[in-house]
């Protein structure tokens, strides 16, 4: 390895460490001098091509089935939760107390998607249980929805970001397969996305919440409506009128898909 290659790796690791800690890492010294390695002749060993019997279909969420010729079992919410608990695909797993996969009924009319767990959610392993969660329950009840009866609540990321900050793109990307799998398992009639982070990551758009709220959007054939995150409503009560308009629009379309749901 050349000195330049070593320096690039050193700089990358130091930058990541500084970002993770929030200050300059004491583990990385300044003005480190690197030298080229002495290149020695290596014997090239040909790589054996895998035979057709060695190639098999593996569940993208797990590598546990490698070495086995047994087809992976269909995923359920319980088995998905177990895989989320074992996940260490991003830095958020390093400081979590609990993963927060989601909560609700197994055959929901509506899937509610938020941003990520907060402090209370990290402690309990349940989504939306703090002040924002209490407001969310009131919002849902106002249009005859309930996490214990006809909804499932999940987040873009399943572990709490430090200081409740917005999830980084790589963190949201690492968790995206879990949310996509939840949607395939739950098969909701509609999706309610709460806030900018939720709608941008769900639909892979750069549009802000004001540009998409109150409109009928689409995720792989499932109608989607976006509105403000309950935390935003707690910070700015003037947004509650707009959020109520979004909820009424959402409920009107849901009623066209499930006419008896309000009963």
Short mmCIF file of C-alpha atoms in Angstrom, two decimals:
data_model
loop_
_atom_site.label_atom_id
_atom_site.label_comp_id
_atom_site.label_asym_id
_atom_site.label_seq_id
_atom_site.Cartn_x
_atom_site.Cartn_y
_atom_site.Cartn_z
CA UNK A 1 0.00 0.00 0.00
CA UNK A 2 1.29 3.46 -0.87
CA UNK A 3 1.71 6.34 1.58
CA UNK A 4 -1.02 8.28 -0.24
CA UNK A 5 -3.49 5.41 0.11
CA UNK A 6 -2.72 5.13 3.81
CA UNK A 7 -3.22 8.86 4.28
CA UNK A 8 -6.63 8.75 2.56
CA UNK A 9 -7.82 5.89 4.80
CA UNK A 10 -6.50 7.67 7.90
CA UNK A 11 -8.33 10.88 6.95
CA UNK A 12 -11.58 9.01 6.28
CA UNK A 13 -11.49 7.20 9.64
CA UNK A 14 -10.61 10.38 11.52
CA UNK A 15 -13.45 12.32 9.87
CA UNK A 16 -15.96 9.60 10.73
CA UNK A 17 -14.70 9.41 14.34
CA UNK A 18 -14.87 13.21 14.76
CA UNK A 19 -18.43 13.25 13.37
CA UNK A 20 -19.54 10.39 15.62
CA UNK A 21 -18.07 11.93 18.78
CA UNK A 22 -18.97 15.53 17.99
CA UNK A 23 -15.42 16.73 18.63
CA UNK A 24 -11.87 16.04 17.47
CA UNK A 25 -11.04 12.43 18.29
CA UNK A 26 -8.04 11.97 20.61
CA UNK A 27 -7.35 8.59 18.99
CA UNK A 28 -5.99 10.18 15.82
CA UNK A 29 -2.72 12.12 16.01
CA UNK A 30 -2.00 15.15 13.86
CA UNK A 31 0.74 15.28 11.20
CA UNK A 32 1.18 11.52 10.92
CA UNK A 33 3.83 10.51 8.38
CA UNK A 34 3.16 7.48 6.19
CA UNK A 35 5.53 5.40 4.08
CA UNK A 36 5.03 3.11 1.12
CA UNK A 37 4.97 -0.60 1.88
CA UNK A 38 7.64 -2.79 0.35
CA UNK A 39 5.98 -4.65 -2.51
CA UNK A 40 6.72 -8.36 -2.53
CA UNK A 41 5.94 -10.75 -5.30
CA UNK A 42 2.81 -12.74 -4.55
CA UNK A 43 1.77 -16.07 -5.94
CA UNK A 44 -1.55 -15.80 -7.74
CA UNK A 45 -3.98 -18.55 -6.79
CA UNK A 46 -6.80 -19.11 -9.29
CA UNK A 47 -10.29 -18.60 -7.88
CA UNK A 48 -12.60 -21.55 -8.18
CA UNK A 49 -15.81 -20.73 -10.00
CA UNK A 50 -18.90 -21.76 -7.99
CA UNK A 51 -20.83 -24.66 -9.44
CA UNK A 52 -24.55 -24.34 -10.07
CA UNK A 53 -25.34 -26.41 -6.98
CA UNK A 54 -23.52 -23.84 -4.80
CA UNK A 55 -25.65 -20.93 -6.02
CA UNK A 56 -28.91 -20.44 -4.14
CA UNK A 57 -31.50 -17.78 -3.40
CA UNK A 58 -30.83 -16.14 -0.02
CA UNK A 59 -33.18 -13.78 1.82
CA UNK A 60 -31.62 -10.30 1.40
CA UNK A 61 -32.32 -9.52 5.05
CA UNK A 62 -30.13 -12.32 6.39
CA UNK A 63 -27.13 -14.48 5.56
CA UNK A 64 -28.03 -17.13 8.15
CA UNK A 65 -29.15 -19.58 5.48
CA UNK A 66 -25.74 -19.72 3.78
CA UNK A 67 -24.46 -23.27 3.62
CA UNK A 68 -27.98 -24.65 3.76
CA UNK A 69 -30.12 -25.79 0.85
CA UNK A 70 -33.37 -25.24 2.78
CA UNK A 71 -35.52 -22.42 1.35
CA UNK A 72 -35.89 -19.49 3.77
CA UNK A 73 -39.22 -19.31 5.59
CA UNK A 74 -41.65 -16.49 4.77
CA UNK A 75 -41.03 -13.43 6.91
CA UNK A 76 -43.50 -12.40 9.60
CA UNK A 77 -43.52 -9.32 11.82
CA UNK A 78 -42.00 -11.41 14.62
CA UNK A 79 -39.13 -12.79 12.54
CA UNK A 80 -38.53 -9.35 11.06
CA UNK A 81 -38.29 -7.92 14.57
CA UNK A 82 -35.66 -10.52 15.45
CA UNK A 83 -33.57 -9.45 12.46
CA UNK A 84 -33.92 -5.78 13.34
CA UNK A 85 -32.68 -6.60 16.85
CA UNK A 86 -29.56 -8.18 15.34
CA UNK A 87 -28.92 -5.35 12.91
CA UNK A 88 -25.67 -3.36 13.17
CA UNK A 89 -25.65 -1.90 9.66
CA UNK A 90 -25.21 1.71 10.81
CA UNK A 91 -23.86 3.70 13.76
CA UNK A 92 -27.29 4.11 15.36
CA UNK A 93 -27.10 0.56 16.70
CA UNK A 94 -24.07 1.43 18.84
CA UNK A 95 -25.94 3.52 21.42
CA UNK A 96 -29.50 2.19 21.34
CA UNK A 97 -31.25 0.82 24.40
CA UNK A 98 -33.95 -0.88 22.33
CA UNK A 99 -34.86 -1.23 18.69
CA UNK A 100 -38.28 0.19 17.82
CA UNK A 101 -39.66 -1.90 14.93
CA UNK A 102 -43.26 -0.73 15.16
CA UNK A 103 -46.59 -1.36 16.84
CA UNK A 104 -50.18 -2.04 15.86
CA UNK A 105 -52.46 -4.62 14.33
CA UNK A 106 -51.16 -7.22 11.91
CA UNK A 107 -53.73 -6.45 9.18
CA UNK A 108 -54.04 -2.66 9.33
CA UNK A 109 -56.09 -0.36 7.17
CA UNK A 110 -53.45 2.31 7.62
CA UNK A 111 -49.68 2.31 8.05
CA UNK A 112 -48.41 5.45 9.81
CA UNK A 113 -44.75 6.26 9.16
CA UNK A 114 -42.71 8.69 11.26
CA UNK A 115 -39.05 9.68 11.35
CA UNK A 116 -37.33 7.75 14.14
CA UNK A 117 -37.53 6.85 17.82
CA UNK A 118 -37.00 9.48 20.51
CA UNK A 119 -35.82 9.12 24.09
CA UNK A 120 -39.02 7.56 25.44
CA UNK A 121 -39.31 5.24 22.46
CA UNK A 122 -35.70 4.12 22.92
CA UNK A 123 -36.45 3.28 26.57
CA UNK A 124 -39.64 1.35 25.90
CA UNK A 125 -39.08 -0.14 22.43
CA UNK A 126 -42.46 1.29 21.33
CA UNK A 127 -43.08 3.97 18.68
CA UNK A 128 -44.67 7.34 19.46
CA UNK A 129 -45.13 7.09 23.23
CA UNK A 130 -43.86 10.55 24.21
CA UNK A 131 -45.70 13.87 23.87
CA UNK A 132 -45.65 13.64 20.08
CA UNK A 133 -47.09 10.13 20.35
CA UNK A 134 -49.91 11.31 22.60
CA UNK A 135 -50.79 13.98 20.04
CA UNK A 136 -50.60 11.43 17.22
CA UNK A 137 -53.09 9.17 19.01
CA UNK A 138 -55.51 12.13 19.26
CA UNK A 139 -55.02 12.93 15.57
CA UNK A 140 -55.74 9.34 14.57
CA UNK A 141 -58.74 9.04 16.90
CA UNK A 142 -60.22 12.17 15.32
CA UNK A 143 -60.57 10.27 12.03
CA UNK A 144 -61.56 6.94 13.64
CA UNK A 145 -58.14 5.35 13.57
CA UNK A 146 -56.36 3.59 16.43
CA UNK A 147 -53.07 1.74 16.76
CA UNK A 148 -54.86 -0.99 18.70
CA UNK A 149 -57.69 -1.48 16.19
CA UNK A 150 -56.87 -0.61 12.59
CA UNK A 151 -53.39 0.98 12.33
CA UNK A 152 -49.74 0.04 12.44
CA UNK A 153 -47.14 2.67 13.38
CA UNK A 154 -43.51 2.50 12.23
CA UNK A 155 -40.55 4.78 11.52
CA UNK A 156 -37.99 5.33 8.78
CA UNK A 157 -35.21 4.22 11.17
CA UNK A 158 -35.62 1.67 13.94
CA UNK A 159 -32.97 3.02 16.35
CA UNK A 160 -32.83 6.42 18.02
CA UNK A 161 -30.55 9.01 16.39
CA UNK A 162 -28.35 10.87 18.94
CA UNK A 163 -30.13 13.89 20.46
CA UNK A 164 -33.16 13.03 18.29
CA UNK A 165 -31.46 14.50 15.22
CA UNK A 166 -32.67 13.80 11.70
CA UNK A 167 -31.43 10.40 10.42
CA UNK A 168 -28.48 10.60 8.04
CA UNK A 169 -29.05 9.29 4.47
CA UNK A 170 -26.87 6.23 5.08
CA UNK A 171 -28.80 5.43 8.29
CA UNK A 172 -32.16 5.70 6.54
CA UNK A 173 -30.77 3.63 3.67
CA UNK A 174 -29.57 0.90 6.03
CA UNK A 175 -33.09 0.65 7.50
CA UNK A 176 -35.05 0.96 4.26
CA UNK A 177 -35.22 -2.79 3.62
CA UNK A 178 -36.95 -3.27 6.99
CA UNK A 179 -39.64 -0.69 6.22
CA UNK A 180 -40.16 -2.05 2.72
CA UNK A 181 -40.58 -5.53 4.16
CA UNK A 182 -43.07 -4.26 6.75
CA UNK A 183 -45.15 -2.73 3.96
CA UNK A 184 -45.13 -6.02 2.03
CA UNK A 185 -46.20 -7.96 5.12
CA UNK A 186 -48.84 -5.50 6.36
CA UNK A 187 -50.42 -4.63 2.98
CA UNK A 188 -52.13 -1.46 4.25
CA UNK A 189 -54.94 0.22 2.32
CA UNK A 190 -53.25 3.62 2.78
CA UNK A 191 -50.09 5.18 4.22
CA UNK A 192 -49.95 8.34 6.33
CA UNK A 193 -46.45 9.86 6.25
CA UNK A 194 -45.57 12.22 9.09
CA UNK A 195 -43.12 14.96 8.17
CA UNK A 196 -40.39 15.67 5.64
CA UNK A 197 -38.04 12.83 6.59
CA UNK A 198 -40.78 10.22 6.29
CA UNK A 199 -42.10 11.26 2.90
CA UNK A 200 -38.69 11.97 1.35
CA UNK A 201 -37.29 8.56 2.28
CA UNK A 202 -40.48 6.65 1.50
CA UNK A 203 -40.93 8.13 -1.98
CA UNK A 204 -37.27 9.01 -2.66
CA UNK A 205 -38.10 12.66 -3.33
CA UNK A 206 -36.37 15.94 -2.52
CA UNK A 207 -39.65 17.82 -2.10
CA UNK A 208 -40.33 19.38 1.28
CA UNK A 209 -43.44 18.68 3.34
CA UNK A 210 -45.21 21.87 2.20
CA UNK A 211 -44.89 20.80 -1.44
CA UNK A 212 -46.46 17.35 -0.93
CA UNK A 213 -48.83 17.60 2.06
CA UNK A 214 -52.53 17.19 1.45
CA UNK A 215 -52.05 15.48 -1.92
CA UNK A 216 -52.76 11.92 -2.96
CA UNK A 217 -49.38 10.32 -3.66
CA UNK A 218 -48.43 6.73 -4.50
CA UNK A 219 -46.09 4.06 -3.17
CA UNK A 220 -46.14 0.93 -5.34
CA UNK A 221 -49.90 1.19 -5.82
CA UNK A 222 -50.67 2.17 -2.20
CA UNK A 223 -52.19 5.67 -1.78
CA UNK A 224 -50.04 7.95 0.39
CA UNK A 225 -50.88 11.24 2.11
CA UNK A 226 -48.28 13.35 3.92
CA UNK A 227 -48.84 15.81 6.74
CA UNK A 228 -46.83 17.52 9.46
CA UNK A 229 -45.06 15.47 12.12
CA UNK A 230 -46.73 15.80 15.54
CA UNK A 231 -43.48 17.25 16.92
CA UNK A 232 -43.78 20.12 14.44
CA UNK A 233 -47.35 20.75 15.62
CA UNK A 234 -46.15 20.92 19.22
CA UNK A 235 -43.54 23.52 18.23
CA UNK A 236 -45.91 25.56 16.06
CA UNK A 237 -49.61 25.28 16.86
CA UNK A 238 -50.52 27.38 13.81
CA UNK A 239 -49.84 24.27 11.71
CA UNK A 240 -52.61 22.28 13.41
CA UNK A 241 -55.29 23.76 11.15
CA UNK A 242 -53.41 22.61 8.06
CA UNK A 243 -52.77 19.18 9.58
CA UNK A 244 -56.48 18.79 10.34
CA UNK A 245 -57.25 19.59 6.70
CA UNK A 246 -54.77 16.88 5.64
CA UNK A 247 -56.35 14.35 7.99
CA UNK A 248 -59.86 15.03 6.67
CA UNK A 249 -58.56 14.60 3.11
CA UNK A 250 -56.90 11.33 4.15
CA UNK A 251 -60.05 10.05 5.87
CA UNK A 252 -62.21 10.89 2.85
CA UNK A 253 -60.07 8.79 0.53
CA UNK A 254 -59.78 5.96 3.06
CA UNK A 255 -63.57 5.86 3.33
CA UNK A 256 -63.79 5.38 -0.44
CA UNK A 257 -61.52 2.32 -0.08
CA UNK A 258 -63.09 0.98 3.13
CA UNK A 259 -66.63 2.45 3.41
CA UNK A 260 -67.39 0.90 6.79
CA UNK A 261 -64.12 1.70 8.55
CA UNK A 262 -65.59 4.48 10.73
CA UNK A 263 -68.04 1.99 12.28
#
